[in-house]
XYZ file of C-alpha atoms in Angstrom:
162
model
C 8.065 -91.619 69.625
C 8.089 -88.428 67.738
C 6.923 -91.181 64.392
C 4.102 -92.527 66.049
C 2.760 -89.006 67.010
C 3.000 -88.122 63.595
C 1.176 -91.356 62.317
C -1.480 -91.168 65.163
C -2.531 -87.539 63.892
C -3.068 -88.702 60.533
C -4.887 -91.277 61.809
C -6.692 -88.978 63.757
C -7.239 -86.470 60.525
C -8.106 -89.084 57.965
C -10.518 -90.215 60.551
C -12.656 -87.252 60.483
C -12.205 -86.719 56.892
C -13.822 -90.166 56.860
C -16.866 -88.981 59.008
C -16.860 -85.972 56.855
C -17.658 -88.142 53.886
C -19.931 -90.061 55.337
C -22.083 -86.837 56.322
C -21.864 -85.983 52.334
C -23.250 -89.480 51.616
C -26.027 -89.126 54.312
C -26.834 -85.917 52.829
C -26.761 -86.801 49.463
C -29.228 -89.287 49.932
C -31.586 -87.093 52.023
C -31.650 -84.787 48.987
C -31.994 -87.955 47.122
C -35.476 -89.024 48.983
C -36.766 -85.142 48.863
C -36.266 -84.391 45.270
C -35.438 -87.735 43.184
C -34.339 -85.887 40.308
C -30.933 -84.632 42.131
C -27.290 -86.599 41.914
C -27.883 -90.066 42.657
C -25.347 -92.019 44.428
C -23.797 -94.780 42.353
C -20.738 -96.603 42.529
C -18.276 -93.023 41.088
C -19.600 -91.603 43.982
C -17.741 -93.523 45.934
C -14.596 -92.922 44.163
C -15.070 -89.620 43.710
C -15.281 -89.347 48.120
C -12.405 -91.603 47.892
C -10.305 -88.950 45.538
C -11.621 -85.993 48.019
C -10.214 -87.881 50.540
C -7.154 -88.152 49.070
C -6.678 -85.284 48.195
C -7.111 -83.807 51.449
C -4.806 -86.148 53.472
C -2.087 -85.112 50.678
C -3.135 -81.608 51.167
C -2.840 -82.312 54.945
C 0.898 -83.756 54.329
C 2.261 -81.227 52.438
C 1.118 -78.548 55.034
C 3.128 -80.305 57.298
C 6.231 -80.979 54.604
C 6.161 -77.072 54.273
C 6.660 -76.566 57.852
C 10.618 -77.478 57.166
C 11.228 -74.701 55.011
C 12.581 -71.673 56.190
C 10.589 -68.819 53.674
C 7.763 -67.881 56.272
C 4.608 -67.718 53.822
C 5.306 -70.813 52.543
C 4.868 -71.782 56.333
C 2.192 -70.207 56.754
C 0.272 -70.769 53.614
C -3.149 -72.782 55.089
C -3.714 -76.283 54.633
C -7.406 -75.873 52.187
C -4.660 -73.499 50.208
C -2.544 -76.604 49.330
C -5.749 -79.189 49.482
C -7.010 -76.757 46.501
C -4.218 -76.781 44.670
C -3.907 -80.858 44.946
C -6.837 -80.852 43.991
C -6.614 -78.639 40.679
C -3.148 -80.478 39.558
C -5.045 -83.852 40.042
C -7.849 -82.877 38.105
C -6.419 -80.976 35.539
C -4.516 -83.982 34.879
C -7.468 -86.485 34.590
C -10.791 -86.403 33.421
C -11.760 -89.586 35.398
C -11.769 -87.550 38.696
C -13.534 -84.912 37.490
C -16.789 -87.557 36.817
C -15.736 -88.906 39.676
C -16.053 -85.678 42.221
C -19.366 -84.419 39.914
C -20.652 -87.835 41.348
C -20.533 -86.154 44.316
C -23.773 -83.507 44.755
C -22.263 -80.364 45.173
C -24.492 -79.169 48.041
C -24.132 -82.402 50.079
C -20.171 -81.248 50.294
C -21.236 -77.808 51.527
C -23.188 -79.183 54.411
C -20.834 -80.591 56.502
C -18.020 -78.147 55.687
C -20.400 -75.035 57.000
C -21.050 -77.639 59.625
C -17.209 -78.229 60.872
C -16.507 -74.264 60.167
C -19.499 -73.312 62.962
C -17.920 -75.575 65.344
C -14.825 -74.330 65.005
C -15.825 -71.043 65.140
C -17.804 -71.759 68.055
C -14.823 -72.993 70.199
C -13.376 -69.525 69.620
C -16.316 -67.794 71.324
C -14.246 -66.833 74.509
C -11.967 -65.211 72.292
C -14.924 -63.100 71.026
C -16.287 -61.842 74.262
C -12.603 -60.360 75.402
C -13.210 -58.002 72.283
C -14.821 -54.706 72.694
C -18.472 -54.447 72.286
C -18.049 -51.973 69.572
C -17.254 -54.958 67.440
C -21.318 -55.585 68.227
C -21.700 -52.522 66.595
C -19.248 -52.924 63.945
C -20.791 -56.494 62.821
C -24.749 -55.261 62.963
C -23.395 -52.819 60.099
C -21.510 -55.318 58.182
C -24.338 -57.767 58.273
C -26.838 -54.922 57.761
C -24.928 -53.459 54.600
C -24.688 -57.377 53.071
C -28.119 -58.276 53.561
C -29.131 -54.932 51.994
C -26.999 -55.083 49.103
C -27.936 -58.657 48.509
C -31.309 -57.843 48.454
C -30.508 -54.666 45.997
C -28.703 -56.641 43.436
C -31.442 -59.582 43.798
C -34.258 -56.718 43.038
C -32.094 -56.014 40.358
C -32.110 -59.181 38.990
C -35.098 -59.913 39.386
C -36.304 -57.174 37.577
C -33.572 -57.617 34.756
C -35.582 -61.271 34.642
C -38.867 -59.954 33.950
């Protein structure tokens, strides 16, 4: 019982990495119809989303093969942590999968990901409103003091540029 638990969630995982990629692809090729100059998709596209797939269902399994070991940061070391480092073995050993993922426009990846992070942090909104409201206060000055010192070293920049 306990096998076919474990099965079904990686079912259910490489699932949405699935619809993840296909969001990437969709994007892709919306950047592809607004500026036809950008990545095109060809067939190492395809294998490069096939290697980022892979790499995150391995990332996904070793999270879960770390969960047997009794040191407690292992254990608690995050599952993008050991996706990133699957992914840097893989491609420091191979130059293929390097084309391959480059196949892949960069920005189109970043879309769904910011995507999937807002929903999740949106599911954690009841866990925002038993905080204090001085964390209101606390985040207008965090976000104030970024936008300001983005701006500054953008001026800066800018400036620098001519």
């Amino acid at each position: 019982m306990e096998n076919n638990k474990s099965l079904n969630k990686y079912v259910h995982f490489g699932l949405v990495i699935v619809l993840s990629l296909v969001f990437i692809l969709f994007t892709q090729q919306v950047k592809l119809w607004k500026n036809p100059d950008s990545t095109p998709i060809q067939a190492l596209t395809f294998v490069g989303l096939g290697f980022l797939w892979l790499f995150s269902m391995l990332g996904i399994w070793i999270s879960d093969l770390t969960k047997k070991i009794k040191v407690q940061f292992i254990q608690d070391f995050p599952i993008l942590g050991w996706v990133s480092i699957v992914s840097i073995v893989f491609c420091l050993l191979s130059n293929f999968i390097v084309e391959a993922i480059l196949a892949v426009d960069f920005l189109s990846i970043t879309t769904p990901v910011l995507a999937f992070a807002g929903i999740s942090v949106a599911n954690q909104l009841v866990d925002l409103t038993k905080t204090s409201w001085k964390i209101l206060i606390v985040a207008i000055f965090v976000f104030s003091g970024a936008y300001l010192l983005t701006t500054i070293v953008a001026q800066f920049g800018l400036t620098l540029a001519g």
